[in-house]
């Protein structure tokens, strides 16, 4: 009997061992087969078109003695990205402004100094565990039936116009605070906390110095003013690569007067951003800093709707100069404009391809006086509208006279986050495409222009891009 039990026990051990060997051979031994991962096809973001990866010769291909322009074509390649098919409109930017307004009102409704209603701020989860305090967007603002405290909280964001006596939103209070993580600086070897990972050359000694970093920060002082500064200090940890910004988001509607001396543009100051008739016109009077704030908000707005899945999306951002030019020229190095040919108009009937200034003193020959409704003119071969004229567009790229020599030919980008105390000339950013006030030459897709990052112009707007999550199939070699 004992012998039979011993045999049965031995067979059971062999069966278990065999089961382990056959059932876990991928992890226990055998051939290397790789570890898979989930992948998916990213849906088209609303209002965007996909610009496939490709290359283009950036810059003018021919000398132009009339404009003192030297040919300096340079081959570059960019990865695939989504791009807004039109410039950001007043309606879309107004959604950002109203979100900032509503977030401030919710903060004040929860503030004991105003409404004191804790339901507008979430500090615990459903089980009573503490969480990072955040606003409760499911709790509606009592616009119509507010009690005395709630009314005081809401009206604190409004002011009475001393001239007209009309109650209106106070643009000075519409400040948006956000943080960005500088992945580029954090990834550099020189900024690693572990000194042995900073220097790989074993002929050199292990570094003993502590990396020094610069980070941007901002706060609002007791007078309600935004104070920005750049901190330079020894690296202490990953949070040192987090930059904090506070940006007033309301467009400068007075740009219509300040950009043009001795011109009656007051109706645009009053109406262009506020009147519904201009909803589908490109937003203007927005600085490079405000455009970046919009892109950050747009990213967070989408991620909140996606929940945990939102961490996988690439952020909205301004296009790099190379991405913008590649998209504008539809990937064709021979294109001076977003369309084939050299002139921004057809041969007959004066049917124009873009909104620009056709003749001296004649803005209306193309059918427009100032900006035009986005998408009025035909798109280029990538399906992008108004890549020439209408409004010039901010890019993420910093301007310097030697920018071409400082950037790679693979996804080229020159980024410089100017400190508050930097000379003003170091705060220039590249704008592209020309605008409604420019002559034909200046709406060319191969020309570079610039503006200071804090300037707000009646002829500069922007559009966003987002790097595509996805991979193109390679081209097989022919046998």
Short mmCIF file of C-alpha atoms in Angstrom, two decimals:
data_model
loop_
_atom_site.label_atom_id
_atom_site.label_comp_id
_atom_site.label_asym_id
_atom_site.label_seq_id
_atom_site.Cartn_x
_atom_site.Cartn_y
_atom_site.Cartn_z
CA UNK A 1 0.00 0.00 0.00
CA UNK A 2 2.79 2.39 0.92
CA UNK A 3 4.53 1.55 -2.34
CA UNK A 4 1.37 2.36 -4.32
CA UNK A 5 0.96 5.70 -2.50
CA UNK A 6 4.61 6.54 -3.17
CA UNK A 7 4.16 5.84 -6.89
CA UNK A 8 0.99 7.95 -7.04
CA UNK A 9 2.71 10.82 -5.21
CA UNK A 10 5.68 10.67 -7.61
CA UNK A 11 3.36 10.74 -10.61
CA UNK A 12 1.54 13.76 -9.17
CA UNK A 13 4.83 15.64 -8.75
CA UNK A 14 5.80 14.83 -12.34
CA UNK A 15 2.39 15.98 -13.55
CA UNK A 16 2.74 19.31 -11.69
CA UNK A 17 6.26 19.80 -13.00
CA UNK A 18 5.14 18.99 -16.51
CA UNK A 19 2.24 21.41 -16.16
CA UNK A 20 4.57 24.19 -15.03
CA UNK A 21 6.94 23.49 -17.89
CA UNK A 22 4.26 23.51 -20.57
CA UNK A 23 2.02 26.22 -19.14
CA UNK A 24 4.76 28.78 -18.37
CA UNK A 25 7.38 28.16 -20.99
CA UNK A 26 7.22 31.81 -22.14
CA UNK A 27 8.45 32.98 -18.75
CA UNK A 28 10.37 29.97 -17.48
CA UNK A 29 12.51 29.24 -20.50
CA UNK A 30 12.62 28.58 -24.23
CA UNK A 31 12.56 31.10 -27.06
CA UNK A 32 12.40 34.86 -26.62
CA UNK A 33 9.06 35.96 -28.05
CA UNK A 34 8.78 39.49 -26.64
CA UNK A 35 6.27 41.17 -24.37
CA UNK A 36 3.26 42.64 -26.09
CA UNK A 37 1.51 45.89 -25.32
CA UNK A 38 -1.83 47.46 -26.02
CA UNK A 39 -2.16 49.76 -29.00
CA UNK A 40 -5.09 51.50 -30.59
CA UNK A 41 -6.04 53.77 -33.44
CA UNK A 42 -6.45 57.29 -32.12
CA UNK A 43 -9.75 58.88 -33.16
CA UNK A 44 -9.59 62.15 -35.05
CA UNK A 45 -9.71 65.04 -32.54
CA UNK A 46 -12.63 67.39 -33.10
CA UNK A 47 -11.93 70.02 -35.75
CA UNK A 48 -8.47 68.64 -36.59
CA UNK A 49 -6.91 66.95 -39.60
CA UNK A 50 -4.02 64.52 -39.66
CA UNK A 51 -0.79 65.77 -41.19
CA UNK A 52 1.27 62.68 -42.03
CA UNK A 53 4.98 62.48 -41.38
CA UNK A 54 7.16 63.84 -44.13
CA UNK A 55 9.90 66.22 -45.16
CA UNK A 56 10.19 69.61 -46.82
CA UNK A 57 12.89 72.09 -47.80
CA UNK A 58 12.26 74.91 -45.32
CA UNK A 59 12.88 78.49 -46.36
CA UNK A 60 12.96 80.35 -49.69
CA UNK A 61 14.30 78.36 -52.64
CA UNK A 62 15.09 81.43 -54.77
CA UNK A 63 16.78 84.78 -54.21
CA UNK A 64 14.49 87.81 -54.28
CA UNK A 65 16.47 91.01 -54.81
CA UNK A 66 13.35 93.18 -54.51
CA UNK A 67 12.86 92.07 -50.89
CA UNK A 68 16.55 91.47 -50.20
CA UNK A 69 15.77 87.81 -49.67
CA UNK A 70 18.47 85.15 -49.91
CA UNK A 71 17.70 81.55 -50.76
CA UNK A 72 18.44 79.24 -47.84
CA UNK A 73 16.45 76.01 -48.29
CA UNK A 74 17.11 73.37 -45.65
CA UNK A 75 15.74 69.86 -45.63
CA UNK A 76 13.88 68.85 -42.45
CA UNK A 77 11.61 65.98 -41.45
CA UNK A 78 8.70 65.98 -39.00
CA UNK A 79 6.59 63.26 -37.43
CA UNK A 80 2.83 62.98 -37.91
CA UNK A 81 0.56 65.34 -35.98
CA UNK A 82 -3.01 66.52 -35.77
CA UNK A 83 -3.60 70.17 -36.63
CA UNK A 84 -6.62 72.44 -36.25
CA UNK A 85 -8.17 72.75 -39.69
CA UNK A 86 -8.87 76.43 -38.98
CA UNK A 87 -7.46 79.09 -36.73
CA UNK A 88 -8.87 79.17 -33.19
CA UNK A 89 -12.08 81.18 -33.36
CA UNK A 90 -13.56 83.72 -30.98
CA UNK A 91 -16.17 81.10 -30.02
CA UNK A 92 -13.57 78.50 -29.04
CA UNK A 93 -11.41 80.96 -27.16
CA UNK A 94 -14.49 82.36 -25.42
CA UNK A 95 -15.17 78.85 -24.07
CA UNK A 96 -11.74 79.07 -22.37
CA UNK A 97 -12.51 82.53 -20.97
CA UNK A 98 -15.88 81.39 -19.60
CA UNK A 99 -14.30 78.28 -18.07
CA UNK A 100 -11.84 80.50 -16.21
CA UNK A 101 -14.71 82.73 -15.14
CA UNK A 102 -16.75 79.79 -13.84
CA UNK A 103 -13.78 78.25 -12.02
CA UNK A 104 -13.13 81.51 -10.15
CA UNK A 105 -16.81 81.83 -9.24
CA UNK A 106 -16.87 78.25 -7.92
CA UNK A 107 -13.78 78.97 -5.83
CA UNK A 108 -15.55 81.96 -4.30
CA UNK A 109 -18.80 80.09 -3.76
CA UNK A 110 -16.79 77.62 -1.67
CA UNK A 111 -14.79 80.36 0.09
CA UNK A 112 -16.16 81.19 3.57
CA UNK A 113 -15.45 84.86 2.82
CA UNK A 114 -18.07 84.71 0.05
CA UNK A 115 -20.56 81.86 -0.37
CA UNK A 116 -19.04 79.33 2.02
CA UNK A 117 -20.75 76.37 0.31
CA UNK A 118 -18.48 73.34 0.68
CA UNK A 119 -20.34 71.50 -2.09
CA UNK A 120 -18.42 73.48 -4.69
CA UNK A 121 -15.10 71.98 -3.56
CA UNK A 122 -14.30 68.27 -3.27
CA UNK A 123 -11.83 67.32 -0.57
CA UNK A 124 -12.88 63.70 0.13
CA UNK A 125 -13.81 60.71 -2.01
CA UNK A 126 -17.04 58.77 -1.60
CA UNK A 127 -15.51 56.72 1.20
CA UNK A 128 -14.45 59.79 3.17
CA UNK A 129 -10.77 59.52 2.32
CA UNK A 130 -8.93 62.81 1.71
CA UNK A 131 -8.12 63.72 -1.90
CA UNK A 132 -6.37 66.65 -3.54
CA UNK A 133 -8.89 69.49 -3.24
CA UNK A 134 -10.55 70.32 -6.56
CA UNK A 135 -13.65 72.07 -7.84
CA UNK A 136 -16.95 70.27 -8.16
CA UNK A 137 -18.06 70.99 -11.72
CA UNK A 138 -21.19 68.89 -11.25
CA UNK A 139 -22.53 71.54 -8.86
CA UNK A 140 -24.25 74.22 -10.96
CA UNK A 141 -23.67 77.92 -10.41
CA UNK A 142 -26.92 79.55 -9.20
CA UNK A 143 -27.06 82.24 -11.89
CA UNK A 144 -30.78 82.98 -11.38
CA UNK A 145 -31.85 81.97 -7.87
CA UNK A 146 -28.77 82.82 -5.81
CA UNK A 147 -29.08 83.75 -2.17
CA UNK A 148 -27.36 86.84 -0.78
CA UNK A 149 -23.97 85.18 -0.17
CA UNK A 150 -24.00 83.39 -3.54
CA UNK A 151 -24.92 86.60 -5.32
CA UNK A 152 -22.01 88.38 -3.65
CA UNK A 153 -19.61 85.64 -4.79
CA UNK A 154 -20.86 85.81 -8.39
CA UNK A 155 -20.92 89.59 -8.65
CA UNK A 156 -17.39 89.87 -7.25
CA UNK A 157 -16.13 88.95 -10.72
CA UNK A 158 -18.05 91.75 -12.40
CA UNK A 159 -17.68 95.50 -12.48
CA UNK A 160 -19.84 98.46 -13.47
CA UNK A 161 -18.51 100.39 -16.42
CA UNK A 162 -18.01 103.96 -15.13
CA UNK A 163 -18.93 105.44 -18.51
CA UNK A 164 -21.89 103.35 -19.65
CA UNK A 165 -23.09 102.12 -16.26
CA UNK A 166 -23.38 98.58 -17.66
CA UNK A 167 -22.37 95.63 -15.49
CA UNK A 168 -19.68 93.65 -17.29
CA UNK A 169 -17.14 90.94 -16.68
CA UNK A 170 -13.93 92.24 -15.10
CA UNK A 171 -11.16 91.02 -17.43
CA UNK A 172 -8.42 91.92 -14.93
CA UNK A 173 -9.53 89.06 -12.66
CA UNK A 174 -9.58 86.35 -15.33
CA UNK A 175 -6.27 84.72 -14.43
CA UNK A 176 -5.49 81.11 -15.31
CA UNK A 177 -2.87 79.22 -13.27
CA UNK A 178 -1.23 76.13 -14.69
CA UNK A 179 1.89 74.01 -14.37
CA UNK A 180 4.01 72.36 -17.04
CA UNK A 181 6.69 69.72 -16.68
CA UNK A 182 9.79 70.42 -18.76
CA UNK A 183 10.49 66.92 -20.09
CA UNK A 184 13.41 68.09 -22.22
CA UNK A 185 15.43 69.54 -19.35
CA UNK A 186 14.49 66.68 -17.03
CA UNK A 187 15.75 64.13 -19.57
CA UNK A 188 19.18 65.69 -20.08
CA UNK A 189 22.07 63.73 -18.59
CA UNK A 190 23.60 66.83 -17.06
CA UNK A 191 20.49 67.21 -14.87
CA UNK A 192 20.47 63.73 -13.34
CA UNK A 193 20.64 63.51 -9.58
CA UNK A 194 22.78 60.35 -9.71
CA UNK A 195 26.28 61.67 -10.65
CA UNK A 196 27.33 58.28 -12.06
CA UNK A 197 24.60 58.59 -14.70
CA UNK A 198 25.71 62.04 -15.81
CA UNK A 199 29.08 60.99 -17.23
CA UNK A 200 29.43 57.67 -19.08
CA UNK A 201 33.07 58.15 -20.10
CA UNK A 202 34.99 55.96 -17.62
CA UNK A 203 38.21 57.87 -18.34
CA UNK A 204 36.73 60.86 -16.54
CA UNK A 205 36.04 61.16 -12.81
CA UNK A 206 32.52 60.92 -11.48
CA UNK A 207 31.08 64.49 -11.28
CA UNK A 208 30.91 65.93 -7.79
CA UNK A 209 29.02 69.13 -8.56
CA UNK A 210 25.26 69.50 -8.10
CA UNK A 211 23.30 70.46 -11.23
CA UNK A 212 21.84 73.97 -11.22
CA UNK A 213 18.40 74.47 -12.75
CA UNK A 214 16.14 77.41 -13.55
CA UNK A 215 12.39 77.21 -13.14
CA UNK A 216 9.60 79.69 -13.68
CA UNK A 217 7.14 80.47 -10.93
CA UNK A 218 4.32 82.96 -10.42
CA UNK A 219 1.94 84.19 -7.76
CA UNK A 220 -0.63 86.93 -7.23
CA UNK A 221 0.33 89.57 -4.67
CA UNK A 222 -1.92 91.40 -2.21
CA UNK A 223 -2.74 94.01 -4.85
CA UNK A 224 -4.06 91.36 -7.22
CA UNK A 225 -1.07 91.70 -9.57
CA UNK A 226 0.61 88.73 -11.25
CA UNK A 227 4.24 88.45 -10.13
CA UNK A 228 6.49 86.25 -12.27
CA UNK A 229 10.04 85.23 -11.48
CA UNK A 230 12.66 82.69 -12.48
CA UNK A 231 14.34 80.74 -9.69
CA UNK A 232 17.89 79.46 -10.17
CA UNK A 233 19.01 76.89 -7.60
CA UNK A 234 20.65 73.53 -7.05
CA UNK A 235 18.64 70.55 -8.27
CA UNK A 236 16.73 68.79 -5.48
CA UNK A 237 14.30 66.53 -7.31
CA UNK A 238 11.87 66.04 -10.23
CA UNK A 239 9.59 68.87 -9.08
CA UNK A 240 12.34 71.35 -9.97
CA UNK A 241 11.36 70.81 -13.62
CA UNK A 242 7.77 71.92 -12.98
CA UNK A 243 7.15 75.50 -14.10
CA UNK A 244 4.22 77.52 -12.77
CA UNK A 245 2.49 80.21 -14.82
CA UNK A 246 -0.38 82.59 -14.16
CA UNK A 247 -1.76 84.22 -17.29
CA UNK A 248 -4.54 86.72 -17.73
CA UNK A 249 -6.57 85.12 -20.50
CA UNK A 250 -8.78 87.94 -21.80
CA UNK A 251 -7.79 89.15 -25.29
CA UNK A 252 -6.59 92.72 -25.68
CA UNK A 253 -9.49 94.18 -27.65
CA UNK A 254 -7.77 97.58 -27.74
CA UNK A 255 -5.22 96.15 -30.19
CA UNK A 256 -7.51 97.33 -32.99
CA UNK A 257 -6.76 100.92 -31.97
CA UNK A 258 -3.17 100.55 -30.84
CA UNK A 259 -2.06 98.78 -34.04
CA UNK A 260 -3.34 101.53 -36.33
CA UNK A 261 -2.73 105.23 -35.76
CA UNK A 262 -5.45 107.66 -36.71
CA UNK A 263 -8.00 105.06 -37.79
CA UNK A 264 -11.59 104.67 -36.61
CA UNK A 265 -11.46 101.07 -35.34
CA UNK A 266 -13.44 101.57 -32.14
CA UNK A 267 -16.34 99.34 -33.31
CA UNK A 268 -13.90 96.39 -33.43
CA UNK A 269 -12.77 97.17 -29.88
CA UNK A 270 -16.36 96.98 -28.68
CA UNK A 271 -17.72 94.22 -30.88
CA UNK A 272 -15.09 91.90 -32.40
CA UNK A 273 -14.72 89.55 -29.42
CA UNK A 274 -18.11 90.08 -27.78
CA UNK A 275 -20.61 90.15 -30.67
CA UNK A 276 -22.00 86.82 -31.83
CA UNK A 277 -21.60 87.82 -35.45
CA UNK A 278 -17.85 87.41 -35.08
CA UNK A 279 -18.03 84.01 -33.34
CA UNK A 280 -16.51 82.09 -36.27
CA UNK A 281 -13.82 84.68 -36.95
CA UNK A 282 -10.25 84.04 -35.70
CA UNK A 283 -9.49 85.28 -32.21
CA UNK A 284 -6.91 88.08 -32.15
CA UNK A 285 -5.30 90.22 -29.48
CA UNK A 286 -3.93 87.02 -27.94
CA UNK A 287 -0.27 86.82 -26.93
CA UNK A 288 2.03 83.82 -27.30
CA UNK A 289 1.70 83.33 -23.54
CA UNK A 290 -2.10 83.30 -23.74
CA UNK A 291 -2.02 80.87 -26.68
CA UNK A 292 0.09 78.47 -24.61
CA UNK A 293 -2.32 78.80 -21.69
CA UNK A 294 -5.22 77.92 -24.01
CA UNK A 295 -3.39 74.81 -25.24
CA UNK A 296 -2.74 73.69 -21.66
CA UNK A 297 -6.39 74.23 -20.69
CA UNK A 298 -7.57 72.38 -23.80
CA UNK A 299 -5.42 69.40 -22.86
CA UNK A 300 -6.73 69.28 -19.29
CA UNK A 301 -10.29 69.81 -20.51
CA UNK A 302 -10.01 66.69 -22.68
CA UNK A 303 -8.17 64.61 -20.10
CA UNK A 304 -10.83 65.25 -17.47
CA UNK A 305 -13.47 63.90 -19.83
CA UNK A 306 -11.42 60.77 -20.54
CA UNK A 307 -10.73 59.93 -16.90
CA UNK A 308 -7.82 57.56 -16.41
CA UNK A 309 -7.46 57.05 -20.15
CA UNK A 310 -6.61 60.74 -20.50
CA UNK A 311 -3.05 60.16 -19.35
CA UNK A 312 -2.28 58.46 -22.66
CA UNK A 313 -3.02 61.39 -24.94
CA UNK A 314 -0.38 63.76 -26.19
CA UNK A 315 -0.94 67.39 -25.12
CA UNK A 316 -2.30 70.13 -27.33
CA UNK A 317 0.40 72.68 -28.08
CA UNK A 318 1.48 75.33 -30.55
CA UNK A 319 3.08 73.93 -33.70
CA UNK A 320 6.82 74.14 -34.12
CA UNK A 321 7.95 76.37 -36.97
CA UNK A 322 8.94 73.31 -39.02
CA UNK A 323 5.57 71.63 -38.46
CA UNK A 324 3.75 74.81 -39.46
CA UNK A 325 5.71 75.28 -42.70
CA UNK A 326 5.47 71.63 -43.67
CA UNK A 327 1.69 71.72 -43.11
CA UNK A 328 1.21 75.06 -44.90
CA UNK A 329 3.10 73.95 -47.99
CA UNK A 330 1.25 70.61 -47.99
CA UNK A 331 4.61 68.84 -47.89
CA UNK A 332 5.68 70.29 -51.24
CA UNK A 333 9.02 72.09 -51.29
CA UNK A 334 8.14 73.84 -54.56
CA UNK A 335 5.12 75.58 -53.01
CA UNK A 336 5.71 79.19 -51.99
CA UNK A 337 2.09 79.36 -50.81
CA UNK A 338 -0.31 76.73 -49.47
CA UNK A 339 -1.36 76.08 -53.06
CA UNK A 340 0.44 75.36 -56.34
CA UNK A 341 1.81 78.38 -58.16
CA UNK A 342 3.34 81.71 -57.22
CA UNK A 343 0.37 84.08 -56.90
CA UNK A 344 -2.30 84.21 -54.18
CA UNK A 345 -5.08 84.80 -56.76
CA UNK A 346 -6.47 83.16 -59.86
CA UNK A 347 -5.89 84.48 -63.33
CA UNK A 348 -9.53 85.39 -63.87
CA UNK A 349 -12.41 87.04 -62.03
CA UNK A 350 -10.20 88.18 -59.13
CA UNK A 351 -11.10 85.00 -57.22
CA UNK A 352 -8.66 84.98 -54.36
CA UNK A 353 -7.15 82.08 -52.45
CA UNK A 354 -6.54 84.01 -49.23
CA UNK A 355 -7.47 87.07 -47.20
CA UNK A 356 -4.64 89.59 -47.56
CA UNK A 357 -4.07 93.15 -48.84
CA UNK A 358 -4.08 92.95 -52.66
CA UNK A 359 -3.29 96.61 -53.39
CA UNK A 360 -2.13 99.73 -51.59
CA UNK A 361 -5.12 101.14 -49.73
CA UNK A 362 -7.44 98.45 -51.13
CA UNK A 363 -8.18 95.85 -48.50
CA UNK A 364 -11.52 94.85 -50.00
CA UNK A 365 -10.43 93.57 -53.42
CA UNK A 366 -10.40 90.04 -51.99
CA UNK A 367 -13.89 90.52 -50.56
CA UNK A 368 -12.80 91.26 -46.97
CA UNK A 369 -11.88 94.36 -45.02
CA UNK A 370 -10.30 92.90 -41.87
CA UNK A 371 -10.33 89.24 -40.88
CA UNK A 372 -12.69 86.80 -42.57
CA UNK A 373 -14.78 83.98 -41.21
CA UNK A 374 -12.49 80.93 -40.88
CA UNK A 375 -12.78 78.50 -43.76
CA UNK A 376 -13.98 81.14 -46.22
CA UNK A 377 -11.27 80.26 -48.74
CA UNK A 378 -10.41 76.83 -50.11
CA UNK A 379 -8.13 74.58 -48.02
CA UNK A 380 -4.74 73.32 -49.12
CA UNK A 381 -4.09 69.70 -50.08
CA UNK A 382 -3.83 68.71 -46.40
CA UNK A 383 -7.31 70.09 -45.72
CA UNK A 384 -6.05 73.12 -43.76
CA UNK A 385 -7.75 76.50 -44.11
CA UNK A 386 -6.22 79.99 -43.97
CA UNK A 387 -2.59 78.89 -43.78
CA UNK A 388 -1.90 82.10 -45.72
CA UNK A 389 -3.43 85.40 -44.69
CA UNK A 390 -6.43 86.06 -42.43
CA UNK A 391 -4.25 86.15 -39.28
CA UNK A 392 -0.59 85.41 -38.70
CA UNK A 393 -0.10 82.46 -36.37
CA UNK A 394 2.10 81.89 -33.34
CA UNK A 395 4.50 78.95 -33.34
CA UNK A 396 6.26 77.47 -30.33
CA UNK A 397 9.70 78.25 -31.77
CA UNK A 398 11.83 81.02 -30.28
CA UNK A 399 13.42 83.46 -32.71
CA UNK A 400 17.10 84.14 -33.07
CA UNK A 401 19.01 85.14 -36.18
CA UNK A 402 20.89 81.82 -36.11
CA UNK A 403 17.91 79.55 -35.43
CA UNK A 404 18.65 77.38 -38.49
CA UNK A 405 22.14 76.56 -37.19
CA UNK A 406 20.87 75.68 -33.72
CA UNK A 407 18.27 73.06 -34.62
CA UNK A 408 18.34 69.46 -35.78
CA UNK A 409 16.95 68.43 -39.16
CA UNK A 410 14.75 65.86 -37.33
CA UNK A 411 11.69 67.49 -35.73
CA UNK A 412 13.62 70.78 -35.46
CA UNK A 413 12.68 73.07 -32.58
CA UNK A 414 14.48 75.90 -30.80
CA UNK A 415 12.93 76.50 -27.42
CA UNK A 416 13.92 79.31 -25.12
CA UNK A 417 11.83 80.10 -22.05
CA UNK A 418 12.89 83.66 -21.39
CA UNK A 419 13.24 84.70 -17.77
CA UNK A 420 11.48 87.82 -16.57
CA UNK A 421 14.81 89.65 -16.27
CA UNK A 422 16.09 88.60 -19.73
CA UNK A 423 16.57 91.32 -22.37
CA UNK A 424 13.38 91.93 -24.33
CA UNK A 425 14.97 90.79 -27.60
CA UNK A 426 15.27 87.27 -26.11
CA UNK A 427 11.47 87.11 -25.83
CA UNK A 428 10.81 86.92 -29.55
CA UNK A 429 8.74 84.06 -30.99
CA UNK A 430 8.26 83.08 -34.62
CA UNK A 431 4.94 83.84 -36.33
CA UNK A 432 3.98 82.49 -39.73
CA UNK A 433 1.55 82.91 -42.60
CA UNK A 434 0.96 86.65 -42.84
CA UNK A 435 -2.39 88.30 -42.21
CA UNK A 436 -5.28 90.31 -43.62
CA UNK A 437 -3.16 93.50 -43.47
CA UNK A 438 -0.16 92.06 -45.34
CA UNK A 439 0.71 92.22 -49.03
CA UNK A 440 1.01 89.05 -51.10
CA UNK A 441 4.73 88.64 -50.47
CA UNK A 442 4.28 88.46 -46.69
CA UNK A 443 1.70 85.68 -46.74
CA UNK A 444 4.16 83.25 -48.30
CA UNK A 445 4.55 79.93 -46.49
CA UNK A 446 8.35 79.91 -46.71
CA UNK A 447 8.95 83.22 -44.90
CA UNK A 448 9.78 83.68 -41.23
CA UNK A 449 8.57 86.61 -39.11
CA UNK A 450 8.59 87.22 -35.37
CA UNK A 451 6.85 89.06 -32.57
CA UNK A 452 7.47 89.53 -28.84
CA UNK A 453 5.80 86.81 -26.79
CA UNK A 454 3.75 89.21 -24.65
CA UNK A 455 2.49 91.34 -27.54
CA UNK A 456 -1.20 91.22 -28.50
CA UNK A 457 -1.97 92.18 -32.08
CA UNK A 458 -5.15 92.57 -34.10
CA UNK A 459 -3.57 90.47 -36.85
CA UNK A 460 -2.04 87.55 -34.89
CA UNK A 461 -3.94 84.43 -33.84
CA UNK A 462 -3.03 80.76 -33.54
CA UNK A 463 -4.03 77.15 -34.01
CA UNK A 464 -3.05 74.03 -32.04
CA UNK A 465 -1.44 70.72 -32.92
CA UNK A 466 -1.19 67.37 -31.16
CA UNK A 467 1.38 64.67 -31.93
CA UNK A 468 -0.32 61.59 -33.31
CA UNK A 469 -0.29 58.42 -31.24
CA UNK A 470 0.20 55.78 -33.89
CA UNK A 471 2.71 54.21 -36.20
CA UNK A 472 2.90 54.10 -39.96
CA UNK A 473 3.74 50.88 -41.74
CA UNK A 474 7.28 50.76 -43.09
CA UNK A 475 8.02 50.41 -46.77
CA UNK A 476 9.28 46.94 -47.63
CA UNK A 477 12.30 46.63 -49.87
CA UNK A 478 11.42 45.27 -53.29
CA UNK A 479 12.98 41.96 -54.20
#
